Amino acid sequence: MLHQVLNEFKSAQGALNLSDLARKLKVEQSALDGMIQFWVRKGRIEDSQLANSPALSAVKGAAPSACSGLSCAGSCPGPQGCPYVMEMPRILSYVKK
Amino acid sequence: MTLSTTPVQVDYGKQIERELKELGEAIAQTPELAEAYNPRWLAIQLLEGDETLLAEVAALNGNAPQILEASIERLEQIYGEDVDVMLADRRYNFVNTLVQGAVTRSTAAGALTASDKIDKIVTHRWLGIPIFLVLMWAVFKITTDVAAPYLDWVDGVVTGPVSNRVVSLLGLIGLEGTWVESLFVDGILAGVGGVLVFVPVLMSLYLALAVLEDSGYMARAAFVMDRLMSVIGLHGKSFLPMVVGFGCTVPAIYATRTLKSEKDRILTGLLVPFMSCSARLPVYILFAAIFFPRYGGLVVFSLYLLGILTAVALGLILKSTLFKGKEQTPFVMELPPYRVPNPKSVWSYMWERTASFIQNAWTIILATSIVIWILMAIPMGGGGKFADTDVNQSAFATVSGAIAPLLKPLGFNSWQASGSLITGFVAKEVVVSTMAQVYGVAEAAEAAETTTFIQDAGQVATSFISATVDTLKSIPLIVGINLFDEEAEEEPGALMGAIHAGFEATSDGHAALAAFAFLVFVLIYTPCMVAVAAARHEFGVRWMWFSVIGQLVLAWLMAFVIFQGGKLLGFG
């Protein structure tokens, strides 16, 4: 089961929708999420919504630093972040060993 | 009803069960462990690498640690995988089999939710991109048609009552007719006011995008765009910074950090500036209103599309040359369910972005407007003195005029156009504020009428009501129904007339073509100095220069092809 999940990530051609993947594997999305979290802990899948994920810090966290000080020349409203940054979907990527 | 109470045990398979048995026996022979734990449970925990229990076992006498080590070695040799993975895999299989046999769902297995059903169409392999384009077209139609009456209202307020009040206030303190009045009216009001006029347009753009974002559609747009990028060989995750780029290039450049490979990061960073940021929109709207009044939405939409297509084409070229041979990393995306947009969230998104734009107008655009006014007030060659010189003989005209010949093949080689492009390096909104300054002298003078405060307040209120009525009448324009009286179309303002005449003069009568070439130049060349600083910070000085020079060369080439090609084909 777990390997089946990882194989789907390995063989994905472009982006896959998580709910489509759950249907394909004939499991509940919550069960699939548990299996994905297992692989995340093992370092084989990267979850963009984890606090230490470089993806998250780049999209959400980097904006304030990008817009801080002189570099933004006043085009950002403050340390709460850049208003142009959009809420992006959770992305799970396969990490090669 | 009888419930079975037989304990169920997970079957881990022949090899693992053999190791569990051996390890369990070793645990059972260690009294301290046998008393405290179930041997099979402990054996599983040890094989899974529970650090606390491993330390506890290692501290005791007995052969369990040696057996454990040998078991792990044997199992890893058999499966070529960590033992904890194998154990978890077997457990998931066991639970799945149990669930399949025991749980009956009210809905059929694999039944689609409402969101899934919508996604079948919205993220469809062939329909996804056309749906995305239709929605984007609707967004720009709303932005250009529906917001236009409020744009005219703000313009009327800035050039009318606000200018009048400033002039009369300066008159009260004895500054009427001095260079200070010129600084306020021709510099600050023309520059900052010229940009603030576009606040209603940007508000409607941000409103439409916030509705799409809050409904969950933007995540689908990203999904659809990713497919397109994967097809042409770009990294799938490049879509993330690119979508951010529609708002602002600076956070988009920083968002390239989502990509692990340095090559992918640099490549995406080079392409992100072609996603038309919202600061360019005022330039598009102004030119669309002057040169393409009936097709404003279409022109703006075509520029956004051209930006995407340029990024895609350039991505393909760079991917097969400088950035050759990078493998794709597959990924899975969790699409949030669709929902009715929350008015509070939509307002918050819209207001934060609009506030940022206004703040920009009061800082960077104000400063640039003052610098441009000073340069326009300094005489160079010819007669005149400070703030009393022919603007065509000013320092700004001289400096801008020096590069104007380079733009002759593009059809906009006036010092006003080249000067606006130079100041556009600071920020793209500055292109509009500079144009308002360099072309708008006549209009500012025109605005200085003598009116009372009550008259001005009355004009603001009545024109607001009129703008609201016109906005309501504009809504059916989205579906092509025109409720406006065709003959009631307004004459273009002095600024718009001056820009039109300027482009007409430099393009040998092909003003519309030159204007479109100018818009393409604005779309393609360097977004702003902050974006350049971000590129330097993220990718280094070499790639920053590559990006800046490349954008300038490409902007020139594309504008050249449009103007000269259009002339050859008889357009404009």
Short mmCIF file of C-alpha atoms in Angstrom, two decimals, chain B residues 201-523:
data_model
loop_
_atom_site.label_atom_id
_atom_site.label_comp_id
_atom_site.label_asym_id
_atom_site.label_seq_id
_atom_site.Cartn_x
_atom_site.Cartn_y
_atom_site.Cartn_z
CA VAL B 201 -9.47 49.91 -12.00
CA LEU B 202 -7.03 48.14 -9.71
CA MET B 203 -9.69 47.70 -7.06
CA SER B 204 -11.92 45.93 -9.56
CA LEU B 205 -9.00 43.76 -10.72
CA TYR B 206 -8.12 42.83 -7.14
CA LEU B 207 -11.80 42.21 -6.38
CA ALA B 208 -12.18 39.82 -9.32
CA LEU B 209 -8.94 38.01 -8.45
CA ALA B 210 -9.92 37.81 -4.77
CA VAL B 211 -13.25 36.19 -5.72
CA LEU B 212 -11.42 33.64 -7.88
CA GLU B 213 -8.84 33.05 -5.13
CA ASP B 214 -11.35 32.66 -2.31
CA SER B 215 -13.63 30.40 -4.33
CA GLY B 216 -10.72 27.98 -4.79
CA TYR B 217 -10.37 28.59 -8.52
CA MET B 218 -6.85 30.08 -8.44
CA ALA B 219 -5.51 26.76 -7.15
CA ARG B 220 -7.14 25.13 -10.21
CA ALA B 221 -5.61 27.80 -12.45
CA ALA B 222 -2.22 26.89 -11.03
CA PHE B 223 -2.99 23.20 -11.66
CA VAL B 224 -4.00 23.91 -15.26
CA MET B 225 -0.98 26.12 -15.90
CA ASP B 226 1.30 23.49 -14.47
CA ARG B 227 0.02 20.99 -17.02
CA LEU B 228 0.80 23.44 -19.79
CA MET B 229 4.30 24.00 -18.47
CA SER B 230 4.98 20.30 -18.02
CA VAL B 231 3.94 19.71 -21.63
CA ILE B 232 6.54 22.18 -22.90
CA GLY B 233 9.27 20.85 -20.63
CA LEU B 234 9.37 23.50 -17.91
CA HIS B 235 9.49 22.48 -14.28
CA GLY B 236 5.98 21.85 -13.01
CA LYS B 237 6.41 23.93 -9.88
CA SER B 238 7.38 27.01 -11.92
CA PHE B 239 3.70 27.91 -12.04
CA LEU B 240 3.79 29.01 -8.38
CA PRO B 241 6.03 32.06 -8.80
CA MET B 242 4.40 32.78 -12.14
CA VAL B 243 0.92 33.05 -10.64
CA VAL B 244 2.34 35.30 -7.90
CA GLY B 245 3.91 37.35 -10.72
CA PHE B 246 0.49 38.51 -11.89
CA GLY B 247 0.32 40.49 -8.65
CA CYS B 248 3.91 41.65 -8.24
CA THR B 249 7.23 40.49 -9.73
CA VAL B 250 9.24 40.99 -6.51
CA PRO B 251 7.61 38.29 -4.31
CA ALA B 252 7.40 36.12 -7.44
CA ILE B 253 11.19 36.20 -7.81
CA TYR B 254 11.57 35.23 -4.15
CA ALA B 255 8.97 32.48 -4.63
CA THR B 256 11.34 30.74 -7.04
CA ARG B 257 12.87 29.30 -3.87
CA THR B 258 10.13 26.66 -4.12
CA LEU B 259 12.32 25.05 -6.75
CA LYS B 260 15.18 22.96 -5.47
CA SER B 261 17.40 22.92 -8.51
CA GLU B 262 19.38 26.13 -9.02
CA LYS B 263 18.94 25.85 -12.79
CA ASP B 264 15.16 25.68 -12.43
CA ARG B 265 15.18 28.60 -10.01
CA ILE B 266 17.19 30.81 -12.34
CA LEU B 267 15.18 29.81 -15.40
CA THR B 268 11.89 30.54 -13.64
CA GLY B 269 13.32 33.79 -12.27
CA LEU B 270 14.15 34.85 -15.81
CA LEU B 271 10.60 34.11 -16.99
CA VAL B 272 8.61 35.55 -14.06
CA PRO B 273 9.01 39.23 -15.14
CA PHE B 274 7.01 38.47 -18.31
CA MET B 275 3.92 37.75 -16.20
CA SER B 276 2.27 41.13 -16.36
CA CYS B 277 2.24 42.59 -12.83
CA SER B 278 -0.62 44.80 -11.66
CA ALA B 279 1.59 47.93 -11.79
CA ARG B 280 1.56 47.72 -15.59
CA LEU B 281 -2.23 47.78 -15.70
CA PRO B 282 -2.59 51.60 -15.45
CA VAL B 283 -0.38 51.95 -18.55
CA TYR B 284 -2.52 49.44 -20.45
CA ILE B 285 -5.77 51.06 -19.35
CA LEU B 286 -4.60 54.57 -20.26
CA PHE B 287 -3.42 53.53 -23.73
CA ALA B 288 -6.45 51.31 -24.34
CA ALA B 289 -8.71 54.26 -23.51
CA ILE B 290 -6.81 56.55 -25.91
CA PHE B 291 -6.12 54.27 -28.85
CA PHE B 292 -8.54 51.32 -28.53
CA PRO B 293 -11.62 52.68 -26.71
CA ARG B 294 -13.96 49.98 -28.03
CA TYR B 295 -11.62 47.04 -27.45
CA GLY B 296 -10.01 47.98 -24.13
CA GLY B 297 -10.71 44.63 -22.42
CA LEU B 298 -9.44 42.69 -25.40
CA VAL B 299 -6.23 44.73 -25.62
CA VAL B 300 -5.46 44.29 -21.91
CA PHE B 301 -6.27 40.58 -22.11
CA SER B 302 -4.05 40.17 -25.19
CA LEU B 303 -1.13 41.77 -23.34
CA TYR B 304 -1.48 39.41 -20.39
CA LEU B 305 -1.70 36.50 -22.81
CA LEU B 306 1.32 37.76 -24.76
CA GLY B 307 3.29 37.87 -21.50
CA ILE B 308 2.45 34.21 -20.79
CA LEU B 309 3.23 33.14 -24.36
CA THR B 310 6.54 35.04 -24.30
CA ALA B 311 7.51 33.29 -21.06
CA VAL B 312 6.53 29.92 -22.52
CA ALA B 313 8.43 30.48 -25.78
CA LEU B 314 11.51 31.83 -24.03
CA GLY B 315 11.32 28.97 -21.53
CA LEU B 316 11.37 26.48 -24.39
CA ILE B 317 14.38 28.19 -25.99
CA LEU B 318 16.34 28.46 -22.73
CA LYS B 319 15.39 24.91 -21.74
CA SER B 320 16.90 23.57 -24.93
CA THR B 321 20.03 25.75 -24.76
CA LEU B 322 21.36 27.24 -21.51
CA PHE B 323 19.28 25.09 -19.17
CA LYS B 324 19.44 21.79 -21.03
CA GLY B 325 18.87 18.35 -19.58
CA LYS B 326 17.10 18.86 -16.28
CA GLU B 327 14.86 16.01 -15.16
CA GLN B 328 11.30 16.74 -14.08
CA THR B 329 10.24 16.19 -10.47
CA PRO B 330 6.68 14.89 -10.29
CA PHE B 331 4.34 16.08 -7.57
CA VAL B 332 0.80 15.90 -6.25
CA MET B 333 -1.36 18.88 -5.42
CA GLU B 334 -4.19 19.08 -2.93
CA LEU B 335 -6.95 21.20 -4.44
CA PRO B 336 -9.15 22.80 -1.78
CA PRO B 337 -12.91 22.26 -2.18
CA TYR B 338 -14.83 25.00 -3.95
CA ARG B 339 -16.69 27.41 -1.70
CA VAL B 340 -18.79 30.54 -1.91
CA PRO B 341 -16.34 33.46 -1.52
CA ASN B 342 -16.41 35.00 1.94
CA PRO B 343 -17.15 38.77 1.59
CA LYS B 344 -14.85 39.57 4.52
CA SER B 345 -11.89 37.70 3.02
CA VAL B 346 -12.54 39.12 -0.43
CA TRP B 347 -12.63 42.65 0.98
CA SER B 348 -9.47 42.00 2.97
CA TYR B 349 -7.54 40.71 -0.10
CA MET B 350 -8.78 43.60 -2.22
CA TRP B 351 -8.10 46.29 0.35
CA GLU B 352 -4.60 45.08 1.28
CA ARG B 353 -3.52 45.12 -2.36
CA THR B 354 -5.16 48.47 -3.11
CA ALA B 355 -3.63 49.99 0.04
CA SER B 356 -0.23 48.77 -1.08
CA PHE B 357 -0.73 50.44 -4.47
CA ILE B 358 -1.82 53.73 -2.84
CA GLN B 359 1.11 53.60 -0.44
CA ASN B 360 3.40 53.15 -3.43
CA ALA B 361 1.84 56.22 -5.05
CA TRP B 362 2.56 58.34 -1.98
CA THR B 363 6.15 57.24 -1.63
CA ILE B 364 8.00 56.17 -4.72
CA ILE B 365 5.75 57.89 -7.26
CA LEU B 366 5.66 61.12 -5.28
CA ALA B 367 9.46 61.17 -5.07
CA THR B 368 9.85 60.37 -8.77
CA SER B 369 7.27 63.01 -9.75
CA ILE B 370 9.19 65.67 -7.83
CA VAL B 371 12.50 64.63 -9.43
CA ILE B 372 10.91 64.71 -12.90
CA TRP B 373 9.35 68.12 -12.21
CA ILE B 374 12.76 69.45 -11.15
CA LEU B 375 14.38 68.04 -14.30
CA MET B 376 11.59 69.55 -16.38
CA ALA B 377 12.10 72.91 -14.64
CA ILE B 378 15.85 73.07 -15.32
CA PRO B 379 16.55 74.80 -18.64
CA MET B 380 19.18 73.23 -20.92
CA GLY B 381 20.05 74.95 -24.15
CA GLY B 382 17.84 77.77 -25.26
CA GLY B 383 16.60 80.46 -22.94
CA GLY B 384 14.51 80.43 -19.81
CA LYS B 385 15.18 80.10 -16.14
CA PHE B 386 14.31 77.56 -13.42
CA ALA B 387 10.60 76.63 -13.56
CA ASP B 388 10.08 79.06 -16.40
CA THR B 389 11.43 77.29 -19.44
CA ASP B 390 10.10 75.63 -22.55
CA VAL B 391 9.60 72.02 -21.46
CA ASN B 392 11.09 70.83 -24.76
CA GLN B 393 14.35 72.55 -23.76
CA SER B 394 14.41 71.14 -20.23
CA ALA B 395 17.01 68.80 -18.74
CA PHE B 396 14.48 65.96 -18.75
CA ALA B 397 13.68 66.49 -22.44
CA THR B 398 17.39 66.65 -23.30
CA VAL B 399 18.28 63.44 -21.44
CA SER B 400 15.20 61.57 -22.67
CA GLY B 401 15.71 62.88 -26.20
CA ALA B 402 19.20 61.36 -26.26
CA ILE B 403 17.81 57.81 -26.37
CA ALA B 404 14.71 58.63 -28.41
CA PRO B 405 16.41 57.88 -31.79
CA LEU B 406 16.79 54.24 -30.66
CA LEU B 407 13.01 54.05 -30.51
CA LYS B 408 12.38 55.50 -33.98
CA PRO B 409 11.95 52.07 -35.64
CA LEU B 410 9.32 51.31 -32.97
CA GLY B 411 7.19 54.35 -33.81
CA PHE B 412 7.45 56.22 -30.50
CA ASN B 413 10.67 58.23 -30.64
CA SER B 414 9.44 61.36 -28.84
CA TRP B 415 11.36 62.50 -25.76
CA GLN B 416 8.08 62.18 -23.82
CA ALA B 417 7.74 58.45 -24.63
CA SER B 418 11.42 57.66 -24.08
CA GLY B 419 11.41 59.70 -20.84
CA SER B 420 8.41 57.72 -19.56
CA LEU B 421 10.17 54.46 -20.34
CA ILE B 422 13.33 55.62 -18.52
CA THR B 423 11.40 56.55 -15.38
CA GLY B 424 9.46 53.29 -15.74
CA PHE B 425 12.61 51.55 -14.47
CA VAL B 426 11.74 52.91 -11.04
CA ALA B 427 8.24 51.38 -11.10
CA LYS B 428 5.79 50.72 -13.89
CA GLU B 429 3.12 53.07 -12.50
CA VAL B 430 5.67 55.86 -12.99
CA VAL B 431 5.26 55.51 -16.78
CA VAL B 432 1.74 56.89 -16.34
CA SER B 433 2.70 59.59 -13.82
CA THR B 434 5.53 60.76 -16.11
CA MET B 435 3.18 60.88 -19.11
CA ALA B 436 0.69 62.85 -17.05
CA GLN B 437 3.49 65.30 -16.25
CA VAL B 438 5.15 65.62 -19.65
CA TYR B 439 1.95 65.65 -21.70
CA GLY B 440 -0.42 67.10 -19.13
CA VAL B 441 0.77 70.70 -18.75
CA ALA B 442 -2.12 72.05 -20.83
CA GLU B 443 -4.68 70.02 -18.86
CA ALA B 444 -3.38 71.24 -15.50
CA ALA B 445 -3.60 74.83 -16.66
CA GLU B 446 -7.11 74.13 -17.91
CA ALA B 447 -8.13 72.83 -14.49
CA ALA B 448 -7.22 75.99 -12.66
CA GLU B 449 -10.70 77.47 -12.75
CA THR B 450 -12.13 79.66 -10.05
CA THR B 451 -14.75 77.69 -8.13
CA THR B 452 -16.01 77.76 -4.57
CA PHE B 453 -15.60 74.91 -2.11
CA ILE B 454 -19.37 74.29 -2.19
CA GLN B 455 -19.34 74.10 -6.00
CA ASP B 456 -16.44 71.63 -5.89
CA ALA B 457 -18.12 69.47 -3.24
CA GLY B 458 -21.32 69.46 -5.28
CA GLN B 459 -19.40 68.46 -8.40
CA VAL B 460 -17.70 65.60 -6.56
CA ALA B 461 -21.03 64.28 -5.24
CA THR B 462 -23.00 64.57 -8.50
CA SER B 463 -20.20 63.08 -10.58
CA PHE B 464 -19.97 60.18 -8.10
CA ILE B 465 -23.69 59.43 -8.49
CA SER B 466 -23.32 59.66 -12.25
CA ALA B 467 -20.31 57.29 -12.13
CA THR B 468 -22.29 54.80 -10.03
CA VAL B 469 -25.18 54.84 -12.51
CA ASP B 470 -22.75 54.39 -15.41
CA THR B 471 -21.04 51.52 -13.58
CA LEU B 472 -24.38 49.72 -13.20
CA LYS B 473 -25.07 50.32 -16.88
CA SER B 474 -21.59 48.94 -17.68
CA ILE B 475 -22.21 45.53 -16.11
CA PRO B 476 -24.11 44.16 -19.15
CA LEU B 477 -21.10 45.12 -21.30
CA ILE B 478 -19.40 41.97 -19.97
CA VAL B 479 -21.83 39.92 -22.05
CA GLY B 480 -21.76 42.39 -24.94
CA ILE B 481 -24.95 44.39 -24.18
CA ASN B 482 -24.34 48.13 -24.52
CA LEU B 483 -26.82 50.29 -22.59
CA PHE B 484 -24.93 53.50 -23.31
CA ASP B 485 -26.09 55.99 -25.90
CA GLU B 486 -23.61 55.60 -28.78
CA GLU B 487 -23.68 59.34 -29.47
CA ALA B 488 -23.05 60.24 -25.87
CA GLU B 489 -19.40 59.16 -25.97
CA GLU B 490 -17.16 61.76 -24.38
CA GLU B 491 -14.41 63.64 -26.12
CA PRO B 492 -10.97 62.52 -24.95
CA GLY B 493 -9.36 64.74 -22.30
CA ALA B 494 -6.45 67.08 -23.01
CA LEU B 495 -3.89 64.56 -21.69
CA MET B 496 -5.30 61.75 -23.82
CA GLY B 497 -5.43 64.04 -26.83
CA ALA B 498 -1.81 65.12 -26.28
CA ILE B 499 -0.59 61.52 -26.01
CA HIS B 500 -2.53 60.57 -29.15
CA ALA B 501 -1.08 63.53 -31.06
CA GLY B 502 2.43 62.67 -29.84
CA PHE B 503 2.22 59.08 -31.07
CA GLU B 504 0.54 60.17 -34.29
CA ALA B 505 3.47 62.50 -35.00
CA THR B 506 6.23 59.95 -34.34
CA SER B 507 4.61 57.04 -36.17
CA ASP B 508 3.79 58.66 -39.51
CA GLY B 509 0.08 58.29 -38.89
CA HIS B 510 0.20 54.77 -37.40
CA ALA B 511 -0.55 55.89 -33.86
CA ALA B 512 -2.53 52.80 -32.78
CA LEU B 513 0.20 50.49 -34.00
CA ALA B 514 2.91 52.54 -32.26
CA ALA B 515 0.80 52.59 -29.10
CA PHE B 516 0.45 48.80 -29.13
CA ALA B 517 4.20 48.46 -29.75
CA PHE B 518 4.75 50.80 -26.76
CA LEU B 519 2.49 48.62 -24.58
CA VAL B 520 4.39 45.50 -25.62
CA PHE B 521 7.65 47.29 -24.76
CA VAL B 522 6.21 48.15 -21.31
CA LEU B 523 5.11 44.52 -20.87
#
